[in-house]
Amino acid sequence: MKQLLVLCLILASCTSTIPAPSSNIDHPGKKIAFAREKGNCLACHEIEDGEFPGNIGPPLKNLPSRFKDKAALKSQIWDASRFNPETSMPPFGKNKILSEIEIDQVIDYLWALK
Amino acid sequence: MATYLRLPWDTLLRARLFIFTFGFIISPPLCATPEQDLANFRKYYQQRFPNLTLNDYSNGVYAIDKVARQSWEAIEEFPPYEAAIETGKKLFNTPFNNGKHYADCFPHKGLGIAHQYPVWNKAKGEVVTLSKAINDCRLSHNESELAYDKSEIVNLTAYLVSTARGKPIDVKIPTDDSRALAAYEQGKSFYYQRHGQLNFACATCHIQNAGKKLRAEILSASLGHTNNWPTYRLKWGEIGSLHRRFAECLTNIKAQAYHEQSPEFRNLEYFLSYLGNGVPLSGPSTRK
């Protein structure tokens, strides 16, 4: 009985080490960011568990350390050529690749990534 | 004090040097002659890929993508474009209704000359690619033009290119007709201009980001971009032309695609082929 209890405790501790599914797994912004016909961000950027990311742009994590607020990130996604005429980043807002609502959802998802 | 001043100054200087060295190639270099463009183009890639020789560029992305190169070499052992060369040879040697041949339209009977195309045709005042030369030949012998997006003309070019394989590209921009330089310049502007909803220039991917990964694919260098055509593209499941690839690229960036052999694409080919001068012709070939 005691052994069974120990086994139960071990099993319990094991299951607790399995990482809980990321809270943003179903985030609508993640779906938009990953979808090839939408944001397709993985074409150029590494994003958490995204497979085969490109390396043209920087990894998308710790964005609050690179942008002073979400509005600044939004300007970059909206039309990166305003800040760098040689940018490789498509103007997602200006050229209506994504709607403003979709861009806001992507920002909401990306902003929390560590 | 000196060290305080030196650091930012060095950085600034380095940044300026970078812009001086690469700035002209990322954005359209104005007022440069074709010779200067070619020298800058080679210099840029030499600095980017110091281990590559000029000849290596005839293998396109496989010169820089070592992993993909292995499967490519395996495919090249039993080339899927062999049938196209054979068919092209038969077509090339079949006489027209008037008894004349394709060979009558070309110097050296059309053999071993593909590396000199596109050419500037002064009488017509336009760039003539190998495909267009084939159709012009047909028209001059009262035959109908072949559709550029069908296999017959692709097979014919596959055969002609195969007879010039290994010869360094040798495209000329004659100086006795200013329209030739204008055509080259148009091709160059097209190359550096941003296109489509995604707002990419050819240069964005193939100069600025050559060698970097776009998702799982490594972006190829533009040096040698015209060398391996026609190409059996696994994605197409058949052999196709350079202009078909141009159109595919433009569609991918959600831009207007032009017709094969349109003046826009012929001028783009003229510009790119000129910059590929010296790189051995490697077509027909295979690509992913």
mmCIF file with all atom_site columns, C-alpha atoms in Angstrom, chain B residues 11-218:
data_model
loop_
_atom_site.group_PDB
_atom_site.id
_atom_site.type_symbol
_atom_site.label_atom_id
_atom_site.label_alt_id
_atom_site.label_comp_id
_atom_site.label_asym_id
_atom_site.label_entity_id
_atom_site.label_seq_id
_atom_site.pdbx_PDB_ins_code
_atom_site.Cartn_x
_atom_site.Cartn_y
_atom_site.Cartn_z
_atom_site.occupancy
_atom_site.B_iso_or_equiv
_atom_site.pdbx_formal_charge
_atom_site.auth_seq_id
_atom_site.auth_comp_id
_atom_site.auth_asym_id
_atom_site.auth_atom_id
_atom_site.pdbx_PDB_model_num
ATOM 1   C CA . THR B 1 11  ? 30.828 52.364 -36.195 1.00 0.00 ? 11  THR B CA 1
ATOM 2   C CA . LEU B 1 12  ? 29.575 55.261 -38.229 1.00 0.00 ? 12  LEU B CA 1
ATOM 3   C CA . LEU B 1 13  ? 32.411 54.888 -40.673 1.00 0.00 ? 13  LEU B CA 1
ATOM 4   C CA . ARG B 1 14  ? 31.787 51.187 -40.984 1.00 0.00 ? 14  ARG B CA 1
ATOM 5   C CA . ALA B 1 15  ? 28.093 51.804 -41.567 1.00 0.00 ? 15  ALA B CA 1
ATOM 6   C CA . ARG B 1 16  ? 28.950 54.345 -44.233 1.00 0.00 ? 16  ARG B CA 1
ATOM 7   C CA . LEU B 1 17  ? 31.400 51.975 -45.835 1.00 0.00 ? 17  LEU B CA 1
ATOM 8   C CA . PHE B 1 18  ? 28.704 49.303 -45.842 1.00 0.00 ? 18  PHE B CA 1
ATOM 9   C CA . ILE B 1 19  ? 26.246 51.640 -47.514 1.00 0.00 ? 19  ILE B CA 1
ATOM 10  C CA . PHE B 1 20  ? 28.933 52.711 -49.943 1.00 0.00 ? 20  PHE B CA 1
ATOM 11  C CA . THR B 1 21  ? 29.803 49.109 -50.765 1.00 0.00 ? 21  THR B CA 1
ATOM 12  C CA . PHE B 1 22  ? 26.367 47.543 -50.755 1.00 0.00 ? 22  PHE B CA 1
ATOM 13  C CA . GLY B 1 23  ? 23.906 50.405 -50.879 1.00 0.00 ? 23  GLY B CA 1
ATOM 14  C CA . PHE B 1 24  ? 24.228 50.801 -54.607 1.00 0.00 ? 24  PHE B CA 1
ATOM 15  C CA . ILE B 1 25  ? 23.506 47.166 -55.231 1.00 0.00 ? 25  ILE B CA 1
ATOM 16  C CA . ILE B 1 26  ? 20.474 46.876 -52.970 1.00 0.00 ? 26  ILE B CA 1
ATOM 17  C CA . SER B 1 27  ? 18.811 49.889 -54.515 1.00 0.00 ? 27  SER B CA 1
ATOM 18  C CA . PRO B 1 28  ? 19.009 50.687 -58.225 1.00 0.00 ? 28  PRO B CA 1
ATOM 19  C CA . PRO B 1 29  ? 22.471 51.986 -58.983 1.00 0.00 ? 29  PRO B CA 1
ATOM 20  C CA . LEU B 1 30  ? 21.908 55.083 -61.028 1.00 0.00 ? 30  LEU B CA 1
ATOM 21  C CA . CYS B 1 31  ? 24.209 56.190 -63.798 1.00 0.00 ? 31  CYS B CA 1
ATOM 22  C CA . ALA B 1 32  ? 26.272 52.980 -63.713 1.00 0.00 ? 32  ALA B CA 1
ATOM 23  C CA . THR B 1 33  ? 27.346 51.430 -66.990 1.00 0.00 ? 33  THR B CA 1
ATOM 24  C CA . PRO B 1 34  ? 26.592 47.737 -67.598 1.00 0.00 ? 34  PRO B CA 1
ATOM 25  C CA . GLU B 1 35  ? 30.314 47.029 -67.074 1.00 0.00 ? 35  GLU B CA 1
ATOM 26  C CA . GLN B 1 36  ? 30.191 48.729 -63.669 1.00 0.00 ? 36  GLN B CA 1
ATOM 27  C CA . ASP B 1 37  ? 26.974 46.899 -62.784 1.00 0.00 ? 37  ASP B CA 1
ATOM 28  C CA . LEU B 1 38  ? 28.622 43.587 -63.618 1.00 0.00 ? 38  LEU B CA 1
ATOM 29  C CA . ALA B 1 39  ? 31.724 44.355 -61.563 1.00 0.00 ? 39  ALA B CA 1
ATOM 30  C CA . ASN B 1 40  ? 29.629 45.495 -58.576 1.00 0.00 ? 40  ASN B CA 1
ATOM 31  C CA . PHE B 1 41  ? 27.344 42.497 -58.846 1.00 0.00 ? 41  PHE B CA 1
ATOM 32  C CA . ARG B 1 42  ? 30.225 40.021 -58.783 1.00 0.00 ? 42  ARG B CA 1
ATOM 33  C CA . LYS B 1 43  ? 31.998 41.902 -56.002 1.00 0.00 ? 43  LYS B CA 1
ATOM 34  C CA . TYR B 1 44  ? 28.887 41.859 -53.848 1.00 0.00 ? 44  TYR B CA 1
ATOM 35  C CA . TYR B 1 45  ? 28.414 38.102 -54.162 1.00 0.00 ? 45  TYR B CA 1
ATOM 36  C CA . GLN B 1 46  ? 32.126 37.456 -53.702 1.00 0.00 ? 46  GLN B CA 1
ATOM 37  C CA . GLN B 1 47  ? 31.962 39.218 -50.365 1.00 0.00 ? 47  GLN B CA 1
ATOM 38  C CA . ARG B 1 48  ? 28.739 37.467 -49.454 1.00 0.00 ? 48  ARG B CA 1
ATOM 39  C CA . PHE B 1 49  ? 29.922 33.979 -50.464 1.00 0.00 ? 49  PHE B CA 1
ATOM 40  C CA . PRO B 1 50  ? 33.732 34.124 -50.304 1.00 0.00 ? 50  PRO B CA 1
ATOM 41  C CA . ASN B 1 51  ? 34.116 30.366 -50.857 1.00 0.00 ? 51  ASN B CA 1
ATOM 42  C CA . LEU B 1 52  ? 32.328 30.305 -54.192 1.00 0.00 ? 52  LEU B CA 1
ATOM 43  C CA . THR B 1 53  ? 34.011 30.621 -57.552 1.00 0.00 ? 53  THR B CA 1
ATOM 44  C CA . LEU B 1 54  ? 32.282 32.242 -60.513 1.00 0.00 ? 54  LEU B CA 1
ATOM 45  C CA . ASN B 1 55  ? 31.678 28.779 -62.031 1.00 0.00 ? 55  ASN B CA 1
ATOM 46  C CA . ASP B 1 56  ? 29.845 27.624 -58.897 1.00 0.00 ? 56  ASP B CA 1
ATOM 47  C CA . TYR B 1 57  ? 27.026 30.043 -59.626 1.00 0.00 ? 57  TYR B CA 1
ATOM 48  C CA . SER B 1 58  ? 25.947 27.939 -62.607 1.00 0.00 ? 58  SER B CA 1
ATOM 49  C CA . ASN B 1 59  ? 24.469 25.516 -60.056 1.00 0.00 ? 59  ASN B CA 1
ATOM 50  C CA . GLY B 1 60  ? 22.116 28.139 -58.659 1.00 0.00 ? 60  GLY B CA 1
ATOM 51  C CA . VAL B 1 61  ? 20.982 27.644 -55.089 1.00 0.00 ? 61  VAL B CA 1
ATOM 52  C CA . TYR B 1 62  ? 22.786 24.289 -54.912 1.00 0.00 ? 62  TYR B CA 1
ATOM 53  C CA . ALA B 1 63  ? 26.056 26.185 -54.817 1.00 0.00 ? 63  ALA B CA 1
ATOM 54  C CA . ILE B 1 64  ? 25.051 27.455 -51.369 1.00 0.00 ? 64  ILE B CA 1
ATOM 55  C CA . ASP B 1 65  ? 22.519 24.881 -50.124 1.00 0.00 ? 65  ASP B CA 1
ATOM 56  C CA . LYS B 1 66  ? 24.652 21.853 -49.273 1.00 0.00 ? 66  LYS B CA 1
ATOM 57  C CA . VAL B 1 67  ? 21.758 19.729 -48.023 1.00 0.00 ? 67  VAL B CA 1
ATOM 58  C CA . ALA B 1 68  ? 19.519 20.227 -51.055 1.00 0.00 ? 68  ALA B CA 1
ATOM 59  C CA . ARG B 1 69  ? 22.546 19.720 -53.280 1.00 0.00 ? 69  ARG B CA 1
ATOM 60  C CA . GLN B 1 70  ? 22.793 16.041 -52.378 1.00 0.00 ? 70  GLN B CA 1
ATOM 61  C CA . SER B 1 71  ? 19.285 15.178 -53.577 1.00 0.00 ? 71  SER B CA 1
ATOM 62  C CA . TRP B 1 72  ? 19.782 17.400 -56.602 1.00 0.00 ? 72  TRP B CA 1
ATOM 63  C CA . GLU B 1 73  ? 22.941 15.514 -57.586 1.00 0.00 ? 73  GLU B CA 1
ATOM 64  C CA . ALA B 1 74  ? 21.064 12.232 -57.209 1.00 0.00 ? 74  ALA B CA 1
ATOM 65  C CA . ILE B 1 75  ? 18.332 13.497 -59.566 1.00 0.00 ? 75  ILE B CA 1
ATOM 66  C CA . GLU B 1 76  ? 20.918 14.739 -62.069 1.00 0.00 ? 76  GLU B CA 1
ATOM 67  C CA . GLU B 1 77  ? 22.282 11.169 -62.393 1.00 0.00 ? 77  GLU B CA 1
ATOM 68  C CA . PHE B 1 78  ? 19.142 10.277 -64.335 1.00 0.00 ? 78  PHE B CA 1
ATOM 69  C CA . PRO B 1 79  ? 18.144 13.706 -65.627 1.00 0.00 ? 79  PRO B CA 1
ATOM 70  C CA . PRO B 1 80  ? 14.395 14.125 -66.101 1.00 0.00 ? 80  PRO B CA 1
ATOM 71  C CA . TYR B 1 81  ? 15.067 16.608 -68.934 1.00 0.00 ? 81  TYR B CA 1
ATOM 72  C CA . GLU B 1 82  ? 16.795 14.060 -71.217 1.00 0.00 ? 82  GLU B CA 1
ATOM 73  C CA . ALA B 1 83  ? 13.566 13.308 -73.070 1.00 0.00 ? 83  ALA B CA 1
ATOM 74  C CA . ALA B 1 84  ? 13.055 17.015 -73.737 1.00 0.00 ? 84  ALA B CA 1
ATOM 75  C CA . ILE B 1 85  ? 16.503 17.262 -75.337 1.00 0.00 ? 85  ILE B CA 1
ATOM 76  C CA . GLU B 1 86  ? 15.802 14.231 -77.533 1.00 0.00 ? 86  GLU B CA 1
ATOM 77  C CA . THR B 1 87  ? 12.401 15.525 -78.615 1.00 0.00 ? 87  THR B CA 1
ATOM 78  C CA . GLY B 1 88  ? 13.876 18.973 -79.183 1.00 0.00 ? 88  GLY B CA 1
ATOM 79  C CA . LYS B 1 89  ? 16.580 17.548 -81.413 1.00 0.00 ? 89  LYS B CA 1
ATOM 80  C CA . LYS B 1 90  ? 14.007 15.744 -83.574 1.00 0.00 ? 90  LYS B CA 1
ATOM 81  C CA . LEU B 1 91  ? 11.885 18.876 -83.850 1.00 0.00 ? 91  LEU B CA 1
ATOM 82  C CA . PHE B 1 92  ? 14.926 20.979 -84.672 1.00 0.00 ? 92  PHE B CA 1
ATOM 83  C CA . ASN B 1 93  ? 15.934 18.688 -87.521 1.00 0.00 ? 93  ASN B CA 1
ATOM 84  C CA . THR B 1 94  ? 12.441 18.368 -88.985 1.00 0.00 ? 94  THR B CA 1
ATOM 85  C CA . PRO B 1 95  ? 12.218 20.546 -92.137 1.00 0.00 ? 95  PRO B CA 1
ATOM 86  C CA . PHE B 1 96  ? 9.611  23.274 -92.513 1.00 0.00 ? 96  PHE B CA 1
ATOM 87  C CA . ASN B 1 97  ? 6.995  23.017 -95.280 1.00 0.00 ? 97  ASN B CA 1
ATOM 88  C CA . ASN B 1 98  ? 9.304  24.982 -97.578 1.00 0.00 ? 98  ASN B CA 1
ATOM 89  C CA . GLY B 1 99  ? 12.098 22.454 -97.084 1.00 0.00 ? 99  GLY B CA 1
ATOM 90  C CA . LYS B 1 100 ? 14.234 24.815 -94.967 1.00 0.00 ? 100 LYS B CA 1
ATOM 91  C CA . HIS B 1 101 ? 15.375 24.062 -91.420 1.00 0.00 ? 101 HIS B CA 1
ATOM 92  C CA . TYR B 1 102 ? 15.695 25.884 -88.112 1.00 0.00 ? 102 TYR B CA 1
ATOM 93  C CA . ALA B 1 103 ? 19.447 25.545 -88.595 1.00 0.00 ? 103 ALA B CA 1
ATOM 94  C CA . ASP B 1 104 ? 19.226 27.917 -91.579 1.00 0.00 ? 104 ASP B CA 1
ATOM 95  C CA . CYS B 1 105 ? 18.197 30.767 -89.270 1.00 0.00 ? 105 CYS B CA 1
ATOM 96  C CA . PHE B 1 106 ? 21.144 30.591 -86.867 1.00 0.00 ? 106 PHE B CA 1
ATOM 97  C CA . PRO B 1 107 ? 24.892 31.049 -86.977 1.00 0.00 ? 107 PRO B CA 1
ATOM 98  C CA . HIS B 1 108 ? 26.729 27.697 -86.703 1.00 0.00 ? 108 HIS B CA 1
ATOM 99  C CA . LYS B 1 109 ? 23.437 26.002 -87.535 1.00 0.00 ? 109 LYS B CA 1
ATOM 100 C CA . GLY B 1 110 ? 22.197 26.856 -84.066 1.00 0.00 ? 110 GLY B CA 1
ATOM 101 C CA . LEU B 1 111 ? 24.624 24.553 -82.289 1.00 0.00 ? 111 LEU B CA 1
ATOM 102 C CA . GLY B 1 112 ? 26.772 25.838 -79.427 1.00 0.00 ? 112 GLY B CA 1
ATOM 103 C CA . ILE B 1 113 ? 25.393 29.375 -79.570 1.00 0.00 ? 113 ILE B CA 1
ATOM 104 C CA . ALA B 1 114 ? 22.774 29.479 -76.789 1.00 0.00 ? 114 ALA B CA 1
ATOM 105 C CA . HIS B 1 115 ? 25.199 31.134 -74.357 1.00 0.00 ? 115 HIS B CA 1
ATOM 106 C CA . GLN B 1 116 ? 25.150 34.264 -76.547 1.00 0.00 ? 116 GLN B CA 1
ATOM 107 C CA . TYR B 1 117 ? 21.410 34.808 -76.044 1.00 0.00 ? 117 TYR B CA 1
ATOM 108 C CA . PRO B 1 118 ? 19.528 37.057 -75.557 1.00 0.00 ? 118 PRO B CA 1
ATOM 109 C CA . VAL B 1 119 ? 20.870 39.211 -78.379 1.00 0.00 ? 119 VAL B CA 1
ATOM 110 C CA . TRP B 1 120 ? 20.021 42.752 -79.348 1.00 0.00 ? 120 TRP B CA 1
ATOM 111 C CA . ASN B 1 121 ? 18.369 42.834 -82.777 1.00 0.00 ? 121 ASN B CA 1
ATOM 112 C CA . LYS B 1 122 ? 19.043 46.228 -84.311 1.00 0.00 ? 122 LYS B CA 1
ATOM 113 C CA . ALA B 1 123 ? 16.682 45.781 -87.261 1.00 0.00 ? 123 ALA B CA 1
ATOM 114 C CA . LYS B 1 124 ? 13.777 44.871 -85.008 1.00 0.00 ? 124 LYS B CA 1
ATOM 115 C CA . GLY B 1 125 ? 14.889 47.229 -82.239 1.00 0.00 ? 125 GLY B CA 1
ATOM 116 C CA . GLU B 1 126 ? 14.281 44.660 -79.535 1.00 0.00 ? 126 GLU B CA 1
ATOM 117 C CA . VAL B 1 127 ? 15.822 41.981 -77.348 1.00 0.00 ? 127 VAL B CA 1
ATOM 118 C CA . VAL B 1 128 ? 15.622 38.552 -78.954 1.00 0.00 ? 128 VAL B CA 1
ATOM 119 C CA . THR B 1 129 ? 15.819 35.584 -76.620 1.00 0.00 ? 129 THR B CA 1
ATOM 120 C CA . LEU B 1 130 ? 16.553 32.080 -77.843 1.00 0.00 ? 130 LEU B CA 1
ATOM 121 C CA . SER B 1 131 ? 12.831 31.206 -77.663 1.00 0.00 ? 131 SER B CA 1
ATOM 122 C CA . LYS B 1 132 ? 11.893 34.276 -79.636 1.00 0.00 ? 132 LYS B CA 1
ATOM 123 C CA . ALA B 1 133 ? 14.611 33.561 -82.202 1.00 0.00 ? 133 ALA B CA 1
ATOM 124 C CA . ILE B 1 134 ? 13.025 30.136 -82.750 1.00 0.00 ? 134 ILE B CA 1
ATOM 125 C CA . ASN B 1 135 ? 9.620  31.693 -83.380 1.00 0.00 ? 135 ASN B CA 1
ATOM 126 C CA . ASP B 1 136 ? 11.079 34.460 -85.545 1.00 0.00 ? 136 ASP B CA 1
ATOM 127 C CA . CYS B 1 137 ? 12.716 31.704 -87.587 1.00 0.00 ? 137 CYS B CA 1
ATOM 128 C CA . ARG B 1 138 ? 9.381  29.938 -88.011 1.00 0.00 ? 138 ARG B CA 1
ATOM 129 C CA . LEU B 1 139 ? 7.664  33.147 -89.094 1.00 0.00 ? 139 LEU B CA 1
ATOM 130 C CA . SER B 1 140 ? 10.374 33.853 -91.658 1.00 0.00 ? 140 SER B CA 1
ATOM 131 C CA . HIS B 1 141 ? 9.641  30.449 -93.175 1.00 0.00 ? 141 HIS B CA 1
ATOM 132 C CA . ASN B 1 142 ? 5.864  30.912 -93.190 1.00 0.00 ? 142 ASN B CA 1
ATOM 133 C CA . GLU B 1 143 ? 5.295  28.651 -90.227 1.00 0.00 ? 143 GLU B CA 1
ATOM 134 C CA . SER B 1 144 ? 2.981  29.559 -87.359 1.00 0.00 ? 144 SER B CA 1
ATOM 135 C CA . GLU B 1 145 ? 4.424  30.742 -84.058 1.00 0.00 ? 145 GLU B CA 1
ATOM 136 C CA . LEU B 1 146 ? 4.684  28.205 -81.250 1.00 0.00 ? 146 LEU B CA 1
ATOM 137 C CA . ALA B 1 147 ? 2.954  28.978 -77.952 1.00 0.00 ? 147 ALA B CA 1
ATOM 138 C CA . TYR B 1 148 ? 5.646  29.935 -75.441 1.00 0.00 ? 148 TYR B CA 1
ATOM 139 C CA . ASP B 1 149 ? 3.972  28.101 -72.595 1.00 0.00 ? 149 ASP B CA 1
ATOM 140 C CA . LYS B 1 150 ? 3.755  24.762 -74.453 1.00 0.00 ? 150 LYS B CA 1
ATOM 141 C CA . SER B 1 151 ? 6.293  21.952 -74.538 1.00 0.00 ? 151 SER B CA 1
ATOM 142 C CA . GLU B 1 152 ? 7.364  22.167 -78.201 1.00 0.00 ? 152 GLU B CA 1
ATOM 143 C CA . ILE B 1 153 ? 9.330  25.406 -77.891 1.00 0.00 ? 153 ILE B CA 1
ATOM 144 C CA . VAL B 1 154 ? 10.677 24.442 -74.476 1.00 0.00 ? 154 VAL B CA 1
ATOM 145 C CA . ASN B 1 155 ? 11.989 21.170 -75.968 1.00 0.00 ? 155 ASN B CA 1
ATOM 146 C CA . LEU B 1 156 ? 13.601 23.042 -78.846 1.00 0.00 ? 156 LEU B CA 1
ATOM 147 C CA . THR B 1 157 ? 15.416 25.404 -76.476 1.00 0.00 ? 157 THR B CA 1
ATOM 148 C CA . ALA B 1 158 ? 16.393 22.425 -74.261 1.00 0.00 ? 158 ALA B CA 1
ATOM 149 C CA . TYR B 1 159 ? 18.184 20.897 -77.250 1.00 0.00 ? 159 TYR B CA 1
ATOM 150 C CA . LEU B 1 160 ? 19.894 24.115 -78.342 1.00 0.00 ? 160 LEU B CA 1
ATOM 151 C CA . VAL B 1 161 ? 20.998 24.927 -74.804 1.00 0.00 ? 161 VAL B CA 1
ATOM 152 C CA . SER B 1 162 ? 22.355 21.396 -74.346 1.00 0.00 ? 162 SER B CA 1
ATOM 153 C CA . THR B 1 163 ? 24.696 21.945 -77.302 1.00 0.00 ? 163 THR B CA 1
ATOM 154 C CA . ALA B 1 164 ? 26.203 25.026 -75.626 1.00 0.00 ? 164 ALA B CA 1
ATOM 155 C CA . ARG B 1 165 ? 26.436 23.587 -72.132 1.00 0.00 ? 165 ARG B CA 1
ATOM 156 C CA . GLY B 1 166 ? 29.548 24.597 -70.249 1.00 0.00 ? 166 GLY B CA 1
ATOM 157 C CA . LYS B 1 167 ? 30.203 27.675 -72.372 1.00 0.00 ? 167 LYS B CA 1
ATOM 158 C CA . PRO B 1 168 ? 30.429 30.883 -70.338 1.00 0.00 ? 168 PRO B CA 1
ATOM 159 C CA . ILE B 1 169 ? 27.500 33.250 -70.865 1.00 0.00 ? 169 ILE B CA 1
ATOM 160 C CA . ASP B 1 170 ? 28.488 35.863 -73.405 1.00 0.00 ? 170 ASP B CA 1
ATOM 161 C CA . VAL B 1 171 ? 25.731 38.451 -73.755 1.00 0.00 ? 171 VAL B CA 1
ATOM 162 C CA . LYS B 1 172 ? 26.518 41.749 -75.427 1.00 0.00 ? 172 LYS B CA 1
ATOM 163 C CA . ILE B 1 173 ? 25.013 45.188 -75.186 1.00 0.00 ? 173 ILE B CA 1
ATOM 164 C CA . PRO B 1 174 ? 26.048 46.864 -78.417 1.00 0.00 ? 174 PRO B CA 1
ATOM 165 C CA . THR B 1 175 ? 27.126 50.468 -78.094 1.00 0.00 ? 175 THR B CA 1
ATOM 166 C CA . ASP B 1 176 ? 26.097 51.468 -81.607 1.00 0.00 ? 176 ASP B CA 1
ATOM 167 C CA . ASP B 1 177 ? 22.385 51.454 -80.749 1.00 0.00 ? 177 ASP B CA 1
ATOM 168 C CA . SER B 1 178 ? 21.248 53.364 -77.680 1.00 0.00 ? 178 SER B CA 1
ATOM 169 C CA . ARG B 1 179 ? 18.021 51.342 -77.628 1.00 0.00 ? 179 ARG B CA 1
ATOM 170 C CA . ALA B 1 180 ? 19.999 48.270 -76.540 1.00 0.00 ? 180 ALA B CA 1
ATOM 171 C CA . LEU B 1 181 ? 21.217 50.052 -73.419 1.00 0.00 ? 181 LEU B CA 1
ATOM 172 C CA . ALA B 1 182 ? 17.687 51.360 -72.851 1.00 0.00 ? 182 ALA B CA 1
ATOM 173 C CA . ALA B 1 183 ? 16.334 47.783 -72.934 1.00 0.00 ? 183 ALA B CA 1
ATOM 174 C CA . TYR B 1 184 ? 19.011 46.734 -70.442 1.00 0.00 ? 184 TYR B CA 1
ATOM 175 C CA . GLU B 1 185 ? 18.108 49.685 -68.218 1.00 0.00 ? 185 GLU B CA 1
ATOM 176 C CA . GLN B 1 186 ? 14.434 48.709 -68.355 1.00 0.00 ? 186 GLN B CA 1
ATOM 177 C CA . GLY B 1 187 ? 15.321 45.200 -67.240 1.00 0.00 ? 187 GLY B CA 1
ATOM 178 C CA . LYS B 1 188 ? 17.414 46.671 -64.457 1.00 0.00 ? 188 LYS B CA 1
ATOM 179 C CA . SER B 1 189 ? 14.612 48.949 -63.217 1.00 0.00 ? 189 SER B CA 1
ATOM 180 C CA . PHE B 1 190 ? 12.211 46.024 -63.226 1.00 0.00 ? 190 PHE B CA 1
ATOM 181 C CA . TYR B 1 191 ? 14.717 44.062 -61.130 1.00 0.00 ? 191 TYR B CA 1
ATOM 182 C CA . TYR B 1 192 ? 15.105 46.774 -58.485 1.00 0.00 ? 192 TYR B CA 1
ATOM 183 C CA . GLN B 1 193 ? 11.505 48.014 -58.467 1.00 0.00 ? 193 GLN B CA 1
ATOM 184 C CA . ARG B 1 194 ? 9.137  46.825 -55.786 1.00 0.00 ? 194 ARG B CA 1
ATOM 185 C CA . HIS B 1 195 ? 6.243  44.736 -57.091 1.00 0.00 ? 195 HIS B CA 1
ATOM 186 C CA . GLY B 1 196 ? 2.901  43.477 -55.903 1.00 0.00 ? 196 GLY B CA 1
ATOM 187 C CA . GLN B 1 197 ? 1.002  43.384 -52.672 1.00 0.00 ? 197 GLN B CA 1
ATOM 188 C CA . LEU B 1 198 ? 3.987  41.944 -50.795 1.00 0.00 ? 198 LEU B CA 1
ATOM 189 C CA . ASN B 1 199 ? 6.102  44.796 -52.135 1.00 0.00 ? 199 ASN B CA 1
ATOM 190 C CA . PHE B 1 200 ? 9.271  42.872 -52.992 1.00 0.00 ? 200 PHE B CA 1
ATOM 191 C CA . ALA B 1 201 ? 11.839 43.693 -55.633 1.00 0.00 ? 201 ALA B CA 1
ATOM 192 C CA . CYS B 1 202 ? 13.780 40.821 -57.213 1.00 0.00 ? 202 CYS B CA 1
ATOM 193 C CA . ALA B 1 203 ? 16.757 42.381 -55.395 1.00 0.00 ? 203 ALA B CA 1
ATOM 194 C CA . THR B 1 204 ? 15.052 42.149 -51.992 1.00 0.00 ? 204 THR B CA 1
ATOM 195 C CA . CYS B 1 205 ? 15.318 38.372 -51.970 1.00 0.00 ? 205 CYS B CA 1
ATOM 196 C CA . HIS B 1 206 ? 18.094 37.553 -54.412 1.00 0.00 ? 206 HIS B CA 1
ATOM 197 C CA . ILE B 1 207 ? 20.623 40.262 -53.555 1.00 0.00 ? 207 ILE B CA 1
ATOM 198 C CA . GLN B 1 208 ? 19.808 41.573 -50.096 1.00 0.00 ? 208 GLN B CA 1
ATOM 199 C CA . ASN B 1 209 ? 18.807 38.206 -48.623 1.00 0.00 ? 209 ASN B CA 1
ATOM 200 C CA . ALA B 1 210 ? 20.585 35.704 -50.878 1.00 0.00 ? 210 ALA B CA 1
ATOM 201 C CA . GLY B 1 211 ? 21.696 32.737 -48.793 1.00 0.00 ? 211 GLY B CA 1
ATOM 202 C CA . LYS B 1 212 ? 19.161 33.414 -46.059 1.00 0.00 ? 212 LYS B CA 1
ATOM 203 C CA . LYS B 1 213 ? 16.218 31.168 -45.371 1.00 0.00 ? 213 LYS B CA 1
ATOM 204 C CA . LEU B 1 214 ? 12.701 31.959 -46.531 1.00 0.00 ? 214 LEU B CA 1
ATOM 205 C CA . ARG B 1 215 ? 10.848 29.403 -44.443 1.00 0.00 ? 215 ARG B CA 1
ATOM 206 C CA . ALA B 1 216 ? 12.743 26.182 -45.265 1.00 0.00 ? 216 ALA B CA 1
ATOM 207 C CA . GLU B 1 217 ? 14.095 27.387 -48.621 1.00 0.00 ? 217 GLU B CA 1
ATOM 208 C CA . ILE B 1 218 ? 17.449 29.071 -49.092 1.00 0.00 ? 218 ILE B CA 1
#
